[in-house]
Tab-separated table of C-alpha atoms and ligand atoms in Angstrom:
chain	number	residue	atom	x	y	z
A	28	MET	CA	23.815	-4.511	1.415
A	29	LYS	CA	21.851	-3.953	4.238
A	30	THR	CA	20.072	-7.012	6.373
A	31	PHE	CA	17.344	-6.632	9.238
A	32	ARG	CA	16.561	-9.883	11.203
A	33	SER	CA	12.481	-9.331	12.272
A	34	CYS	CA	12.575	-11.685	15.449
A	35	TRP	CA	10.205	-11.941	18.226
A	36	PRO	CA	10.132	-10.620	21.405
A	37	LEU	CA	11.409	-13.232	23.570
A	38	GLY	CA	8.871	-15.950	25.920
A	39	LEU	CA	7.569	-16.389	21.976
A	40	LEU	CA	11.093	-17.623	20.274
A	41	ILE	CA	9.237	-21.319	20.668
A	42	LEU	CA	6.723	-20.188	19.255
A	43	ALA	CA	7.993	-18.022	16.274
A	44	ALA	CA	8.843	-21.011	14.100
A	45	GLY	CA	11.250	-19.378	11.355
A	46	CYS	CA	11.842	-15.876	13.358
A	47	GLY	CA	15.288	-14.903	12.462
A	48	SER	CA	14.426	-16.764	9.059
A	49	ALA	CA	12.636	-13.324	7.305
A	50	GLU	CA	15.614	-11.889	6.920
A	51	ILE	CA	14.793	-8.342	5.059
A	52	VAL	CA	17.999	-7.979	2.211
A	53	ILE	CA	18.397	-4.180	0.768
A	54	PRO	CA	20.700	-4.807	-2.350
A	55	GLU	CA	22.532	-1.339	-2.693
A	56	ARG	CA	22.541	0.679	-6.059
A	57	GLN	CA	24.152	3.336	-7.680
A	58	ALA	CA	21.215	4.752	-8.640
A	59	THR	CA	20.953	7.728	-11.188
A	60	PRO	CA	22.049	11.326	-10.510
A	61	LEU	CA	18.414	12.894	-9.762
A	62	ASP	CA	18.967	17.456	-10.417
A	63	LEU	CA	16.699	18.290	-7.055
A	64	THR	CA	17.184	22.061	-8.932
A	65	LYS	CA	15.202	21.032	-12.013
A	66	VAL	CA	12.356	19.016	-10.343
A	67	GLY	CA	8.641	19.538	-10.381
A	68	SER	CA	5.203	17.825	-9.267
A	69	VAL	CA	2.261	16.064	-10.548
A	70	SER	CA	-0.669	16.670	-7.980
A	71	GLY	CA	-4.504	16.270	-8.804
A	72	LYS	CA	-8.280	14.165	-7.815
A	73	VAL	CA	-9.348	11.572	-8.157
A	74	GLN	CA	-13.769	12.062	-9.474
A	75	PHE	CA	-16.220	9.457	-8.659
A	76	ALA	CA	-19.002	9.630	-10.971
A	77	GLY	CA	-22.245	7.823	-10.181
A	78	GLU	CA	-24.102	6.842	-7.161
A	79	ALA	CA	-21.674	5.381	-4.604
A	80	PRO	CA	-21.622	2.067	-2.907
A	81	PRO	CA	-23.251	2.236	0.041
A	82	ARG	CA	-20.400	1.449	3.591
A	83	GLN	CA	-21.443	-1.471	4.498
A	84	PRO	CA	-20.868	-1.724	7.947
A	85	ILE	CA	-18.327	-4.987	8.378
A	86	ARG	CA	-20.020	-8.313	11.100
A	87	LEU	CA	-17.455	-8.472	14.012
A	88	ARG	CA	-20.008	-10.917	15.732
A	89	GLY	CA	-18.608	-13.577	17.398
A	90	TYR	CA	-15.477	-11.749	18.029
A	91	ALA	CA	-15.720	-9.432	20.985
A	92	ALA	CA	-12.427	-8.738	20.962
A	93	CYS	CA	-12.311	-7.379	18.148
A	94	SER	CA	-15.293	-5.439	18.131
A	95	ARG	CA	-14.619	-3.918	21.882
A	96	ALA	CA	-11.754	-2.487	19.908
A	97	HIS	CA	-14.866	-0.172	18.013
A	98	GLU	CA	-17.243	1.942	19.103
A	99	GLU	CA	-19.884	1.300	16.314
A	100	PRO	CA	-19.070	-0.844	14.099
A	101	PRO	CA	-16.555	-0.806	11.545
A	102	LEU	CA	-17.407	-0.067	7.387
A	103	ASP	CA	-16.410	-1.476	4.991
A	104	GLU	CA	-13.248	0.022	3.071
A	105	SER	CA	-13.429	-0.835	0.003
A	106	VAL	CA	-15.285	2.015	-2.145
A	107	ILE	CA	-15.051	5.071	0.410
A	108	VAL	CA	-16.398	8.410	-1.715
A	109	ASN	CA	-16.280	12.119	-0.349
A	110	ASP	CA	-18.005	14.111	-2.068
A	111	GLY	CA	-18.012	12.698	-5.913
A	112	ARG	CA	-13.859	12.335	-4.610
A	113	LEU	CA	-12.549	7.982	-4.427
A	114	LYS	CA	-10.387	7.375	-1.779
A	115	ASN	CA	-7.193	5.135	-1.827
A	116	VAL	CA	-6.778	4.952	-5.195
A	117	PHE	CA	-2.771	3.598	-5.794
A	118	VAL	CA	-0.913	6.623	-8.018
A	119	TYR	CA	1.826	5.674	-10.104
A	120	VAL	CA	4.154	6.597	-12.877
A	121	GLN	CA	3.726	3.191	-14.472
A	122	LYS	CA	5.934	4.872	-18.081
A	123	GLY	CA	8.541	7.381	-18.547
A	124	LEU	CA	10.937	6.796	-15.897
A	125	GLU	CA	12.721	3.936	-17.530
A	126	GLY	CA	16.716	3.943	-17.992
A	127	ARG	CA	17.031	5.316	-13.780
A	128	VAL	CA	17.767	3.522	-11.071
A	129	PHE	CA	16.647	4.320	-8.087
A	130	PRO	CA	17.996	3.956	-3.635
A	131	ILE	CA	15.910	1.532	-1.713
A	132	PRO	CA	14.619	3.243	1.674
A	133	GLU	CA	15.198	1.742	4.724
A	134	ASP	CA	12.459	3.397	6.698
A	135	PRO	CA	9.851	0.698	6.218
A	136	VAL	CA	6.440	1.680	5.949
A	137	VAL	CA	4.461	0.787	8.648
A	138	MET	CA	0.828	-1.775	8.625
A	139	ASP	CA	-0.657	-1.895	11.430
A	140	GLN	CA	-3.488	-4.572	12.455
A	141	LYS	CA	-5.667	-2.589	15.247
A	142	GLY	CA	-8.889	-3.810	16.346
A	143	CYS	CA	-8.984	-6.027	13.544
A	144	ILE	CA	-8.837	-3.590	10.162
A	145	TYR	CA	-5.541	-2.999	8.772
A	146	THR	CA	-4.040	0.844	8.995
A	147	PRO	CA	-3.702	1.546	5.867
A	148	HIS	CA	-5.871	0.063	3.568
A	149	VAL	CA	-4.518	0.660	0.691
A	150	ALA	CA	-0.270	1.229	0.922
A	151	GLY	CA	2.782	2.359	-2.085
A	152	VAL	CA	6.367	0.422	-0.853
A	153	GLN	CA	9.433	0.740	-3.206
A	154	VAL	CA	10.561	-3.019	-4.461
A	155	TYR	CA	13.201	-3.823	-1.395
A	156	GLN	CA	11.500	-0.905	1.019
A	157	PRO	CA	10.682	-3.504	4.434
A	158	ILE	CA	6.925	-3.612	5.252
A	159	LEU	CA	6.239	-3.473	8.728
A	160	PHE	CA	2.733	-5.370	10.294
A	161	LEU	CA	2.229	-4.877	14.157
A	162	ASN	CA	-0.084	-6.165	15.939
A	163	SER	CA	-2.033	-4.188	18.385
A	164	ASP	CA	-4.239	-6.070	19.044
A	165	SER	CA	-4.359	-8.692	22.079
A	166	LEU	CA	-5.096	-11.478	19.619
A	167	LEU	CA	-4.071	-14.214	16.951
A	168	HIS	CA	-3.797	-12.422	13.402
A	169	ASN	CA	-1.940	-14.030	10.342
A	170	VAL	CA	-0.611	-11.479	7.701
A	171	HIS	CA	-0.899	-13.623	5.111
A	172	SER	CA	0.149	-12.307	0.734
A	173	GLU	CA	-1.194	-13.568	-2.902
A	174	PRO	CA	1.298	-11.812	-4.949
A	175	LYS	CA	0.573	-12.168	-7.981
A	176	GLY	CA	4.437	-11.342	-8.982
A	177	THR	CA	7.139	-13.147	-8.270
A	178	THR	CA	7.642	-12.100	-5.095
A	179	ARG	CA	7.129	-15.478	-2.804
A	180	PRO	CA	4.282	-14.925	-0.895
A	181	PHE	CA	4.404	-15.236	2.784
A	182	ASN	CA	2.479	-16.202	5.421
A	183	PHE	CA	2.713	-15.326	9.446
A	184	ALA	CA	1.112	-15.657	12.500
A	185	MET	CA	1.181	-12.624	15.438
A	186	PRO	CA	-0.604	-14.183	18.125
A	187	VAL	CA	-0.447	-11.271	20.566
A	188	ALA	CA	-0.227	-7.574	21.048
A	189	GLY	CA	3.165	-5.979	20.525
A	190	THR	CA	4.596	-8.155	17.919
A	191	GLU	CA	5.779	-6.968	14.499
A	192	ARG	CA	7.035	-8.642	11.569
A	193	ARG	CA	9.161	-7.572	8.148
A	194	VAL	CA	9.388	-8.395	4.717
A	195	GLN	CA	10.031	-7.233	1.621
A	196	PHE	CA	8.653	-7.635	-1.863
A	197	THR	CA	11.247	-8.384	-4.564
A	198	SER	CA	8.891	-7.777	-7.870
A	199	GLU	CA	6.974	-4.620	-8.871
A	200	GLU	CA	3.239	-5.484	-8.389
A	201	ILE	CA	0.474	-2.921	-8.082
A	202	GLY	CA	-2.835	-3.921	-5.723
A	203	ALA	CA	-0.703	-7.247	-4.264
A	204	ARG	CA	-3.946	-7.845	-1.117
A	205	VAL	CA	-2.740	-9.143	2.179
A	206	LYS	CA	-5.155	-10.829	4.381
A	207	CYS	CA	-6.025	-12.249	7.727
A	208	ASP	CA	-7.169	-15.951	7.200
A	209	VAL	CA	-9.089	-15.437	11.739
A	210	HIS	CA	-10.753	-12.626	10.129
A	211	GLY	CA	-12.312	-12.792	6.637
A	212	TRP	CA	-12.856	-9.352	6.533
A	213	MET	CA	-9.148	-8.133	6.848
A	214	SER	CA	-7.739	-7.022	3.956
A	215	ALA	CA	-5.407	-4.791	2.627
A	216	TYR	CA	-3.405	-3.437	-0.291
A	217	LEU	CA	0.192	-2.822	-1.461
A	218	GLY	CA	1.560	-0.912	-4.436
A	219	VAL	CA	5.226	-1.927	-4.624
A	220	VAL	CA	6.955	-0.257	-7.611
A	221	ASP	CA	10.624	0.352	-8.048
A	222	HIS	CA	11.290	3.783	-7.799
A	223	PRO	CA	10.039	6.348	-5.512
A	224	TYR	CA	7.334	8.098	-7.767
A	225	PHE	CA	3.651	7.106	-6.573
A	226	ALA	CA	1.161	8.332	-4.055
A	227	VAL	CA	-2.605	7.401	-1.727
A	228	SER	CA	-5.300	9.352	-3.220
A	229	ALA	CA	-6.254	10.557	0.337
A	230	GLY	CA	-9.935	10.760	1.985
A	231	ASP	CA	-10.206	14.078	-0.196
A	232	GLY	CA	-9.443	12.271	-2.848
A	233	THR	CA	-6.729	14.060	-3.819
A	234	TYR	CA	-3.157	13.144	-4.446
A	235	ARG	CA	0.775	14.658	-4.574
A	236	ILE	CA	3.685	13.193	-5.945
A	237	GLU	CA	7.054	15.085	-5.546
A	238	ASN	CA	10.322	15.582	-6.631
A	239	LEU	CA	9.841	13.785	-10.767
A	240	PRO	CA	12.867	15.521	-12.545
A	241	PRO	CA	11.371	16.959	-16.020
A	242	GLY	CA	9.827	14.367	-18.548
A	243	GLU	CA	6.886	12.636	-20.324
A	244	TYR	CA	5.247	10.380	-18.419
A	245	THR	CA	1.909	8.387	-18.381
A	246	LEU	CA	0.106	8.204	-14.721
A	247	GLU	CA	-1.781	4.885	-14.002
A	248	ALA	CA	-4.283	5.161	-10.902
A	249	TRP	CA	-5.319	1.452	-9.608
A	250	HIS	CA	-8.600	0.644	-7.802
A	251	GLU	CA	-9.400	-2.687	-5.452
A	252	THR	CA	-13.185	-2.104	-7.017
A	253	TYR	CA	-13.083	0.052	-9.960
A	254	GLY	CA	-9.356	-1.556	-11.721
A	255	THR	CA	-7.693	0.955	-13.234
A	256	ARG	CA	-6.696	4.373	-14.774
A	257	LYS	CA	-4.821	5.835	-17.635
A	258	GLY	CA	-3.499	8.961	-17.943
A	259	THR	CA	-0.186	11.329	-19.574
A	260	VAL	CA	1.528	14.516	-18.397
A	261	THR	CA	4.575	16.719	-19.826
A	262	LEU	CA	6.579	17.638	-16.451
A	263	GLU	CA	8.140	21.305	-17.611
A	264	GLU	CA	11.934	22.030	-15.200
A	265	LYS	CA	11.106	22.991	-11.354
A	266	GLY	CA	6.765	22.297	-12.783
A	267	SER	CA	3.736	21.792	-11.244
A	268	ALA	CA	1.414	20.041	-13.592
A	269	ARG	CA	-2.184	18.450	-12.811
A	270	LEU	CA	-3.721	15.273	-14.077
A	271	ASP	CA	-7.377	14.408	-12.299
A	272	PHE	CA	-8.607	10.703	-12.867
A	273	GLU	CA	-12.119	9.623	-12.884
A	274	PHE	CA	-14.188	6.192	-11.936
A	275	ALA	CA	-17.538	5.417	-12.401
A	276	PRO	CA	-19.291	1.974	-10.676
A	277	PRO	CA	-20.032	-0.258	-14.413
A	278	THR	CA	-22.375	0.300	-16.431
A	279	SER	CA	-25.229	-2.283	-16.254
A	280	PRO	CA	-25.754	-4.668	-19.277
B	462	CU	CU1	-7.034	-11.052	11.711
């Protein structure tokens, strides 16, 4: 069992109620052997059919320290479409891995708060894998999760630049929202699964999942605004399977 302690810089200890209490525990597991000579990949693109809604500038008025970090007002990130491809879709293997156990990475997934924006906006992480929140801004943020599953919610303040804090999810959850209560526009989403076979679509809508053992799989694609899509794929030994997804704006009644 590996543990990490999350602590704030000296001098902030008095403010940091609970410092040291947020202990990260990574259970040790007997992982199912993976034959690396047989694994393959699934890749594809996430298409967006129809007219993409225009991205609106985020109103930072009244938050000078936030707006100073941007030459132009940052754009809302809830729907990002480039040339008919949708960014920030969490794609993961939903079915087909039953009975397999996977090691839990000790390296954290990093989520920065910079210019009062979460970077990245959508991230994938394994159950129990550490998630490292950073504050690169010289102002107060708090990090407030809204898990729908059995993971205990977290809500902590990060008052100055350079603070960091590790958290973890103890159960799977697709699209767990994290927000800042100080800056209402700040939100990020986490896809939490109990295996390493996930990806987030890039700016060109592509995704790629590697080192997957051969088998028949159901993949799900999740987007914060447009919900989910599913697809099935058969992966041969050392194969390269393709699976595309398509989202569209809801049709009006
Ligand atoms: Cu904030």
